[in-house]
Short mmCIF file of C-alpha atoms (C1' of nucleotides) in Angstrom, two decimals:
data_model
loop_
_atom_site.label_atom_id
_atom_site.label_comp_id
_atom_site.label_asym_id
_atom_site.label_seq_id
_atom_site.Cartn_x
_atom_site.Cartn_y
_atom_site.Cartn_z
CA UNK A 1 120.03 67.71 105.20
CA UNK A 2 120.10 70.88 103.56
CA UNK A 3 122.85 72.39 101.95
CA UNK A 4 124.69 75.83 102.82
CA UNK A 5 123.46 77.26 99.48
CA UNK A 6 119.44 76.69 100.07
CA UNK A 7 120.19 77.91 103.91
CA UNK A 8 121.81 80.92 102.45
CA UNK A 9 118.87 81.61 100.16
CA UNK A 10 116.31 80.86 102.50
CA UNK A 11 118.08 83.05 104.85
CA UNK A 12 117.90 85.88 102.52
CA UNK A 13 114.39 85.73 101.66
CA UNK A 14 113.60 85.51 105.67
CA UNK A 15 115.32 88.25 106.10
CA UNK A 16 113.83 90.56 103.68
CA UNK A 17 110.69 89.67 104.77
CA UNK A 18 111.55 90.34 107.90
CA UNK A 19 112.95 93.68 106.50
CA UNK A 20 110.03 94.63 104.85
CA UNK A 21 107.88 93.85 107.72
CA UNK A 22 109.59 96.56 109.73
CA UNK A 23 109.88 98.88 107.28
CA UNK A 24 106.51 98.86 106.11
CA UNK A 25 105.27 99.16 110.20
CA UNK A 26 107.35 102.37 110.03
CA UNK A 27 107.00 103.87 106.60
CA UNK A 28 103.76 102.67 105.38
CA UNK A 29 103.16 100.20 101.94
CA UNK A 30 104.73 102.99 99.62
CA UNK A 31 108.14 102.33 100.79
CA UNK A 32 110.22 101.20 98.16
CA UNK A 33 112.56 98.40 97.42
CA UNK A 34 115.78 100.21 97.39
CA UNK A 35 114.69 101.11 100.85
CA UNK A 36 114.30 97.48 101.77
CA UNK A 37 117.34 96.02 100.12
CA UNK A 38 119.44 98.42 101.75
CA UNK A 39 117.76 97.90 105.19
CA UNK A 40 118.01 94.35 104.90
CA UNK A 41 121.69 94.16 103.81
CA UNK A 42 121.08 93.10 100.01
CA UNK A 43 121.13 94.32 96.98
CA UNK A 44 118.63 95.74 94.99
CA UNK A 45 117.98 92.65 92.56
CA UNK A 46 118.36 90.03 94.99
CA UNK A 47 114.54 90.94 96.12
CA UNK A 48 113.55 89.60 92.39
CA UNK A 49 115.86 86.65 92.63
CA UNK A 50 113.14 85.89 95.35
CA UNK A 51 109.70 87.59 94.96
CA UNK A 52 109.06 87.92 91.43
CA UNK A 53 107.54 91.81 91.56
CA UNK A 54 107.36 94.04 94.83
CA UNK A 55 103.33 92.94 94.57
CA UNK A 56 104.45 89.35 95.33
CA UNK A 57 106.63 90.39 98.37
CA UNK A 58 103.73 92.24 99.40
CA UNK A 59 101.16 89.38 99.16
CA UNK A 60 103.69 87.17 100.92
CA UNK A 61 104.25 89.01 103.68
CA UNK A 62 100.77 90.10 104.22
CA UNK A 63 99.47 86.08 103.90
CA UNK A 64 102.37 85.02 106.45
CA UNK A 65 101.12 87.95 108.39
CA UNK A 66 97.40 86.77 108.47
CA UNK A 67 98.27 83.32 109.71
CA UNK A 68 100.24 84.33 112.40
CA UNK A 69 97.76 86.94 113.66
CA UNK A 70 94.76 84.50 112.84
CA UNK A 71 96.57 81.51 114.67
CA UNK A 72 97.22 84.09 117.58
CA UNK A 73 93.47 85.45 118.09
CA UNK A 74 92.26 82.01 117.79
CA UNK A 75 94.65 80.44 120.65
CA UNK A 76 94.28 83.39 122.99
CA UNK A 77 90.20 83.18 121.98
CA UNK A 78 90.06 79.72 122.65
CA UNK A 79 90.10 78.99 126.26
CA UNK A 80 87.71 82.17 126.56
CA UNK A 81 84.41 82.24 128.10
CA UNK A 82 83.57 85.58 128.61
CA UNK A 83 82.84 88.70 127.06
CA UNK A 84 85.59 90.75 129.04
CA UNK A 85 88.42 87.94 128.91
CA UNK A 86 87.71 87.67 125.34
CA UNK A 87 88.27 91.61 124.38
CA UNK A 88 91.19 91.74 126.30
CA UNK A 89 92.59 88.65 124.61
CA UNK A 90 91.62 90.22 121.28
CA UNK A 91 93.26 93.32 122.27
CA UNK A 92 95.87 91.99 123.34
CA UNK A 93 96.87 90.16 120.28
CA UNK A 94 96.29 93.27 117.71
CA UNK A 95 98.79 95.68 120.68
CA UNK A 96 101.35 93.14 119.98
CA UNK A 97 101.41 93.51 116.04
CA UNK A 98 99.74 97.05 116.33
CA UNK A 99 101.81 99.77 113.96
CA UNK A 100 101.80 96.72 111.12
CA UNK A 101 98.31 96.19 111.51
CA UNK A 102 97.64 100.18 111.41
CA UNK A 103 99.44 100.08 107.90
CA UNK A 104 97.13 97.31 106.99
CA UNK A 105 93.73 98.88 107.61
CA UNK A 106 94.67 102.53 106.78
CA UNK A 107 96.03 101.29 103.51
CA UNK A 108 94.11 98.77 102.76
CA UNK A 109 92.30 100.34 99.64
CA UNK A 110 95.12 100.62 97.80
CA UNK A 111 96.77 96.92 98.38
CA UNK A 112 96.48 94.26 96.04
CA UNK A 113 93.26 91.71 95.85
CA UNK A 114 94.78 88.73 98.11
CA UNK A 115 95.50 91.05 100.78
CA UNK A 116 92.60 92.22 101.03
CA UNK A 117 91.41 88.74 101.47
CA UNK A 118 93.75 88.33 104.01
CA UNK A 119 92.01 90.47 106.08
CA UNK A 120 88.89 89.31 105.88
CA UNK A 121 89.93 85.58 107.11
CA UNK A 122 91.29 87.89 110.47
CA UNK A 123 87.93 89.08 110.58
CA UNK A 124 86.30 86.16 110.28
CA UNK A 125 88.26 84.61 112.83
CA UNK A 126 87.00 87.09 115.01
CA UNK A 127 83.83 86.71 114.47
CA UNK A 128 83.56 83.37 115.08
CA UNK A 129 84.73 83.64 118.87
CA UNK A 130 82.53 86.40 119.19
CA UNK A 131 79.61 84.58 118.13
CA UNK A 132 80.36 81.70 120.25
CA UNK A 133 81.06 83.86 123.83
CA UNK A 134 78.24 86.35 122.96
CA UNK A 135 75.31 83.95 122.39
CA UNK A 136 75.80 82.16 125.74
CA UNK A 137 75.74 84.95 127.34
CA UNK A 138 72.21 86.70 127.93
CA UNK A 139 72.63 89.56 130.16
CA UNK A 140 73.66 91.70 127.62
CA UNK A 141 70.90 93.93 124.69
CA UNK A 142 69.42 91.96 122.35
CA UNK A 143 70.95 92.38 119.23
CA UNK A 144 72.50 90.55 116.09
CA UNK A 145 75.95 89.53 117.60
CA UNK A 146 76.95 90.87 113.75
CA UNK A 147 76.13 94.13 114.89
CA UNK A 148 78.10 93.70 117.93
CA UNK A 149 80.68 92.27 116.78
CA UNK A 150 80.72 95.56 113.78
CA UNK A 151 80.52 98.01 116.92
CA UNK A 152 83.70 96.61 118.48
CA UNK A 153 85.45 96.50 115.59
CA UNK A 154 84.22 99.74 114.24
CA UNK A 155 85.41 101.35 117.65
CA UNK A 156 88.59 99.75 117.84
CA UNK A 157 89.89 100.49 114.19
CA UNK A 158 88.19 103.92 115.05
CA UNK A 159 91.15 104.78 117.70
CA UNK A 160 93.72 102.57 115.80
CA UNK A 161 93.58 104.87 112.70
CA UNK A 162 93.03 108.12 114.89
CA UNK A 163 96.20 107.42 116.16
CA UNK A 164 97.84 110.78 115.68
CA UNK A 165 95.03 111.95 117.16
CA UNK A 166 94.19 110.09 120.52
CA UNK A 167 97.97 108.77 121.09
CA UNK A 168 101.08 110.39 118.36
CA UNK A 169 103.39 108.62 120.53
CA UNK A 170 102.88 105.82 122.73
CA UNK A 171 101.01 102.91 121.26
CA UNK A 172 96.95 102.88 121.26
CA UNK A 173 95.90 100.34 122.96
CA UNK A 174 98.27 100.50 125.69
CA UNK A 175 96.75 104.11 126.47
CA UNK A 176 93.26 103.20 125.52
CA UNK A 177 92.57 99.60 125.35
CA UNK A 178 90.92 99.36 128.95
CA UNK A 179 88.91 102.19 127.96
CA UNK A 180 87.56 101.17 124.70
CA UNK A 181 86.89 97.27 126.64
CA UNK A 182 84.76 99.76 129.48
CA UNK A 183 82.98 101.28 126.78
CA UNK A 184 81.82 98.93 124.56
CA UNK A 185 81.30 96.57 127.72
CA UNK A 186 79.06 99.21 129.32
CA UNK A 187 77.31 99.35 126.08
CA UNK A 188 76.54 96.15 125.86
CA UNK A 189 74.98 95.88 128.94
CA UNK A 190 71.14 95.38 129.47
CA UNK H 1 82.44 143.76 86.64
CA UNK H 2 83.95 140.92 85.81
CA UNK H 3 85.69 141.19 82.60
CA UNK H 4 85.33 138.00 80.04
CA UNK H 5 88.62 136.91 81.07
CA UNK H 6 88.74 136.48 84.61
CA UNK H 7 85.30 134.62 84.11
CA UNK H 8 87.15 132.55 81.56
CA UNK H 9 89.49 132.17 83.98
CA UNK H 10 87.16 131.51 87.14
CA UNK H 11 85.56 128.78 85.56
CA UNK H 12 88.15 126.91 84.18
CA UNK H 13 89.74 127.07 87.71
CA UNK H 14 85.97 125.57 89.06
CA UNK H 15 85.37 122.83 86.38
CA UNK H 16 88.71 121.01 87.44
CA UNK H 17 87.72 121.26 90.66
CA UNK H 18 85.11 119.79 90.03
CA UNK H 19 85.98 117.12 87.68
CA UNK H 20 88.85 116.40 90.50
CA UNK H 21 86.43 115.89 93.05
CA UNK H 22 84.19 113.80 90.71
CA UNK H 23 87.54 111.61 89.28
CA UNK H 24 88.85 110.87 92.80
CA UNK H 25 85.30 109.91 94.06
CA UNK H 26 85.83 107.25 91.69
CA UNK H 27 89.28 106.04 91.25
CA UNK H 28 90.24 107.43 94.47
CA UNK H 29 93.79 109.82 95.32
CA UNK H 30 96.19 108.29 92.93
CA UNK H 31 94.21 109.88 90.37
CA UNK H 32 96.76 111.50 88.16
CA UNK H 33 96.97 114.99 86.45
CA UNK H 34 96.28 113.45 82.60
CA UNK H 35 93.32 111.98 83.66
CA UNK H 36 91.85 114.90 85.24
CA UNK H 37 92.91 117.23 82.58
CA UNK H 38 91.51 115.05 79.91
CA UNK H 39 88.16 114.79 81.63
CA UNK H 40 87.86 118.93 82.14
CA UNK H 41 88.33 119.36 78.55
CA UNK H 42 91.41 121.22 79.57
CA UNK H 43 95.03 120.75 78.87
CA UNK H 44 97.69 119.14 80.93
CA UNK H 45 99.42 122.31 81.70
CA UNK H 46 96.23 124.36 82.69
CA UNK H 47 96.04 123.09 85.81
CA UNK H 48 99.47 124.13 86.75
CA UNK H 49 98.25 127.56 85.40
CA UNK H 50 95.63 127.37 88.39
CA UNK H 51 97.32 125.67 90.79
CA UNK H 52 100.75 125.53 91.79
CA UNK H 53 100.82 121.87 92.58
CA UNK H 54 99.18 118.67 92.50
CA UNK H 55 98.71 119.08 96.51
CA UNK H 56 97.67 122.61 95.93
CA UNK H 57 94.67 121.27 93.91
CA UNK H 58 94.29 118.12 96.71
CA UNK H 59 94.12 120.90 99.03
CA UNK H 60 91.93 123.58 98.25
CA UNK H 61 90.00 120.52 96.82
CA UNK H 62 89.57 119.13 100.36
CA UNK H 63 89.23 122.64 101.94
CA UNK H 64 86.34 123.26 99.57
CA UNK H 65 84.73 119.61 100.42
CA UNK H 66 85.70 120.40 103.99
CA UNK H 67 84.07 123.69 104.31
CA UNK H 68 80.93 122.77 102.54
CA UNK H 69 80.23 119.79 104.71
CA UNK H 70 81.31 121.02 107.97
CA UNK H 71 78.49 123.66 107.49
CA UNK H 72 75.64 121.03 106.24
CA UNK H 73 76.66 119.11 109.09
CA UNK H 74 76.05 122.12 111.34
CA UNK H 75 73.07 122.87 109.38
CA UNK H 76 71.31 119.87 109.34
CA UNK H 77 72.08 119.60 113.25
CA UNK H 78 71.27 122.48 114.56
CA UNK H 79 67.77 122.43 114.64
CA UNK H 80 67.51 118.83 115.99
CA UNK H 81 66.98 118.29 119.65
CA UNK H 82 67.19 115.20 120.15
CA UNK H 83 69.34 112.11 119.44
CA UNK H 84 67.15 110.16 116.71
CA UNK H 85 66.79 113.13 114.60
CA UNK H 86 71.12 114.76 114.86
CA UNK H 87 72.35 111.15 113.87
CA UNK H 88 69.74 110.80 110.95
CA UNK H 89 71.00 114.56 109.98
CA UNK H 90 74.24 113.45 110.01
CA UNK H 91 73.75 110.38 107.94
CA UNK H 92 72.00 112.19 105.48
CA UNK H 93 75.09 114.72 105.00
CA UNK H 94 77.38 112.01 104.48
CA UNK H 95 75.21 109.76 102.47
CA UNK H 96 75.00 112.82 99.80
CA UNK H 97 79.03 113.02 99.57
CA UNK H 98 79.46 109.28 100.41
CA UNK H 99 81.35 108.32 97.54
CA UNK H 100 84.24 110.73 98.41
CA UNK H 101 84.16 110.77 101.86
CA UNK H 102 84.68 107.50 101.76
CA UNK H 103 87.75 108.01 99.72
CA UNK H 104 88.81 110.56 102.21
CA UNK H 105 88.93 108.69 105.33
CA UNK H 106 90.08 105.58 103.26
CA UNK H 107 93.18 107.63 102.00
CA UNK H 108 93.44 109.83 104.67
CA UNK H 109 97.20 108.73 105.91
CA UNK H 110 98.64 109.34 102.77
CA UNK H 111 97.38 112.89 102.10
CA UNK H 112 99.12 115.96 102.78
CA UNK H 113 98.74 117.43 106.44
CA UNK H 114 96.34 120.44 105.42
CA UNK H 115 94.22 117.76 104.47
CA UNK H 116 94.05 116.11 107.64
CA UNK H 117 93.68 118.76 109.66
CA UNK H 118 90.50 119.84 107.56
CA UNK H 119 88.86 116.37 108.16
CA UNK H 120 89.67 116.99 112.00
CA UNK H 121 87.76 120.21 111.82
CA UNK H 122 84.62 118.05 109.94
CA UNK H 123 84.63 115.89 113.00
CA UNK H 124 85.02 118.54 116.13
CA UNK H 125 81.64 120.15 114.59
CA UNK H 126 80.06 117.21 115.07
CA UNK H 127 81.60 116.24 117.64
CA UNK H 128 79.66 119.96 119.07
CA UNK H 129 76.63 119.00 118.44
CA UNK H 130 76.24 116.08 119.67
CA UNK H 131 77.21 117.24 122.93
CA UNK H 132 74.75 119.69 122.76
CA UNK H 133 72.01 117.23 122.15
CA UNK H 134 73.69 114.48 124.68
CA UNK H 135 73.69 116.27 127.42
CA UNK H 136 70.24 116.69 127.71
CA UNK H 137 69.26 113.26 127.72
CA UNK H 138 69.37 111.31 130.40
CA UNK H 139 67.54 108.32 129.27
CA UNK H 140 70.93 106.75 128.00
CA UNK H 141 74.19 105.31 129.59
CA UNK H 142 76.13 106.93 131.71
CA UNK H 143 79.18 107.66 129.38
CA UNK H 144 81.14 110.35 128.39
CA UNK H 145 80.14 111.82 126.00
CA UNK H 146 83.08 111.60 123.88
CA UNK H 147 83.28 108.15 123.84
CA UNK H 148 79.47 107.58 122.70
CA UNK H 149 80.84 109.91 119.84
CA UNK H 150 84.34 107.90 118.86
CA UNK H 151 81.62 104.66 118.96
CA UNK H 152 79.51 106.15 116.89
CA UNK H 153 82.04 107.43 114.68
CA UNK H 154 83.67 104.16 114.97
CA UNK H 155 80.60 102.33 113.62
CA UNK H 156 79.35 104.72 110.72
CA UNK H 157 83.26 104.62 109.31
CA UNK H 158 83.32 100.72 109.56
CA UNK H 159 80.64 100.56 107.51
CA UNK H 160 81.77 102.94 104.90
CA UNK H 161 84.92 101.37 105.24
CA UNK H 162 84.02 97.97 104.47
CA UNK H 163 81.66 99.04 102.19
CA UNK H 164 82.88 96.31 99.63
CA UNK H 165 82.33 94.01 101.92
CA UNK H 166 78.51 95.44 103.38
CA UNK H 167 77.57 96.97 100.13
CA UNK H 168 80.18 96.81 96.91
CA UNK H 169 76.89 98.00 94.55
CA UNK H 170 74.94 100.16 96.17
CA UNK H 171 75.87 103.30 98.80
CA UNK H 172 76.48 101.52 102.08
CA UNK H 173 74.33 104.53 104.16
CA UNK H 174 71.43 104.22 101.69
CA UNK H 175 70.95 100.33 102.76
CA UNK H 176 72.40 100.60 106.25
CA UNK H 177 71.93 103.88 107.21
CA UNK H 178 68.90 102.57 109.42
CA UNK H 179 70.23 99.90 110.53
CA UNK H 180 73.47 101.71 112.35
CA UNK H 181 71.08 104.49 113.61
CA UNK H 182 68.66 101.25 115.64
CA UNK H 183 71.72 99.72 116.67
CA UNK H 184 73.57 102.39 117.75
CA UNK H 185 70.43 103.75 119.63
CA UNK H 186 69.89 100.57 121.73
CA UNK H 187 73.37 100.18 122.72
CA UNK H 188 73.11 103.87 124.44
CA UNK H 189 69.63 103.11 125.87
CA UNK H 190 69.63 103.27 129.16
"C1'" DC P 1 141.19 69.85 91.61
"C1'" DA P 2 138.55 70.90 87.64
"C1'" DA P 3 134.03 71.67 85.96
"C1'" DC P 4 129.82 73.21 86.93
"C1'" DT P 5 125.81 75.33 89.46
"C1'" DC P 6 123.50 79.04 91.21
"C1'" DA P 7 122.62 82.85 94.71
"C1'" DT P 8 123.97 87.46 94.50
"C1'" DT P 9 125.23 91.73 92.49
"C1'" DG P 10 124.38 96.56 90.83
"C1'" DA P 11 124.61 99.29 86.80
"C1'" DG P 12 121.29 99.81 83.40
"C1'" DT P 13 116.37 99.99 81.32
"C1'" DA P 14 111.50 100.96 81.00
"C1'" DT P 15 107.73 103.33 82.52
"C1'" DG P 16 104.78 106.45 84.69
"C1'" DT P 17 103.86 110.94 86.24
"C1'" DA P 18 104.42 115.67 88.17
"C1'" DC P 19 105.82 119.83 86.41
"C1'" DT P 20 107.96 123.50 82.77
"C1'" DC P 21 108.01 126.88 79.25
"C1'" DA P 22 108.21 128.78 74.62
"C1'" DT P 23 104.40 129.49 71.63
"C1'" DT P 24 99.67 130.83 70.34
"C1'" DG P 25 95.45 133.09 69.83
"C1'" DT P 26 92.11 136.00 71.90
"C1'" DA P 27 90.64 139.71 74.99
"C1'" DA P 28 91.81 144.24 76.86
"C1'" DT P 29 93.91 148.69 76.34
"C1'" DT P 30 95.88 152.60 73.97
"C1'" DA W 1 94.12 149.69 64.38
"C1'" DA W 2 98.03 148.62 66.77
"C1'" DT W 3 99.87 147.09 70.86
"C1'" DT W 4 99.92 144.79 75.05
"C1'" DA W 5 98.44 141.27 78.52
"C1'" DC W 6 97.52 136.84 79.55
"C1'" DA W 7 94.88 132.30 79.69
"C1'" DA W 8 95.66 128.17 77.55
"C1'" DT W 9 98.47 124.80 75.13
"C1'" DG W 10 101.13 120.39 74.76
"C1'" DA W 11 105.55 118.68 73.56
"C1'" DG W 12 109.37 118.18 76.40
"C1'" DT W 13 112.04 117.54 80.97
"C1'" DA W 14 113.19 115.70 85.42
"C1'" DC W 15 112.75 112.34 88.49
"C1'" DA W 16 111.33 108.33 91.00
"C1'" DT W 17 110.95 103.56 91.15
"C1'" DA W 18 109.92 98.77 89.68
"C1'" DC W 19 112.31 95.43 87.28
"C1'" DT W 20 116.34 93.12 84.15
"C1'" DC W 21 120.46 90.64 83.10
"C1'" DA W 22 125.29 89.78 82.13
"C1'" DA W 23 129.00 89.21 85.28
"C1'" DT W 24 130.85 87.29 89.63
"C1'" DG W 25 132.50 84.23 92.93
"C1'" DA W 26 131.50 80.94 96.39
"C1'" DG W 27 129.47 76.25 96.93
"C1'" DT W 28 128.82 71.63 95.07
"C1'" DT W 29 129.89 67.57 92.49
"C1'" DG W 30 132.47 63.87 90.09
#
DNA sequence: CAACTCATTGAGTATGTACTCATTGTAATT
DNA sequence: AATTACAATGAGTACATACTCAATGAGTTG
């Protein structure tokens, strides 16, 4: 049984991450603190009372972020058998988390080590439902599935992070997801 | 003729351009003003002398960059007639500024507006040309055009992207450059 | 209910960095 | 030669923002 205090506190921390989550979709990694504590209806110092420096906050969220949206991919990958089911699935997962996920890969030179780690384990995950779909399937060019797998991605995070471009206001994939799965399906194509 | 002051003048104006563009190759945007002034040989308050802000000197930085590679781009392309040769042209452009290029479309959200609209104007001419060359050829998939572009676009910036990933030593186009232009070239093959 | 624990507070500190400006020395002008 | 113009200087300022810590008061314990 836990007490009211450690509720309280986990609460708190929840709820900054949380916070910080949002903010950072909207804003982009250089918001600040005072931003957050105000958004998230604490003060200033309570953020340090729970992340010790704005770099562990960061880390946090980011890792909690990467499990969720690793766990996700690989459910809705799971059951899939081919090419077309798997894209959308793929899509489907990155539309639901996609202005976060725009933050991650337009900022991610500047973000700390481990989140940049964090990423990679997303791609990875990927990859390995790629690989498994695309080698069964043989009416499609022969090429590395790596290289397949890099022109997907490539052409996805290509319209993700020309967003102001190809959509300013209504999300990516939603406008263009169908199109980019036509594409790249097309493409693949023998 | 140029009196000895406004060469003076002139060239200490150029050399921290220069050493700006060389200094954020490296270390990337968040660069700061000491370190660029120390590396010109100049003093801190020289550059304000030359330009009225730190975005003033991102700016007509960028511009410069801009201009000078939107017209080897067009260069390089203009002659070539058909697909092999424009995307090798175009990889060889990049690969010779791929160090900041890579900084630019790494950074890009967090620059200043001017600058983004100068990396839009990089990508409409060659955007142009390959058009131009596309539209000839009929050996290759039925797509529009534009979309063969954004993929191709898509793929070269992935790379470049993840070039710590694909390449953290050596320049990602100088070991992959072929590699993209066969992969990318089978995928439109008819 | 008294003593104690601890999550929270927010004014205060430390630091980093863009930008200023009075001063200086050299080139241009008379 | 004397005067003026001005490019360059660098110590100093303003400001933003991460982080601290003594004080607070509600929760817990005996």
């Amino acid at each position: 049984m836990k007490s009211k205090r450690q509720l309280q506190k986990e609460n708190t921390r929840k709820k900054i991450l949380e916070t910080a989550y949002q903010i950072y979709s909207e804003q982009g990694f250089s918001a600040t603190t005072a931003v957050i504590a105000k958004e998230a209806g604490v003060s200033h110092g309570t953020i340090f009372v729970h992340f010790s420096s704005l770099d562990e906050l960061l880390c946090c969220l980011i890792q909690d972020f990467g499990d969720v949206l690793g766990s996700e991919i690989h459910q809705q990958s799971e059951t899939k058998d081919n090419i077309e089911e798997l894209l959308k699935a793929h899509l489907d997962v990155l539309a639901r988390y996609e202005k976060f996920y725009i933050r991650l890969i337009a900022e991610r030179s500047l973000l700390p080590e481990d989140a940049r780690l964090t990423f990679s384990n997303i791609q990875s995950i990927a990859a390995y439902h790629f690989n498994k779909v695309f080698e069964r399937e043989n009416n499609i060019k022969n090429l590395p599935v790596h290289r397949l797998f890099n022109t997907w991605m490539g052409l996805v995070h290509y319209y993700l992070l020309n967003k102001d471009l190809f959509s300013p206001d209504t999300p990516v994939l939603e406008r263009y997801g169908s199109e980019l799965m036509e594409t790249f399906l097309e493409l693949i194509k023998r």
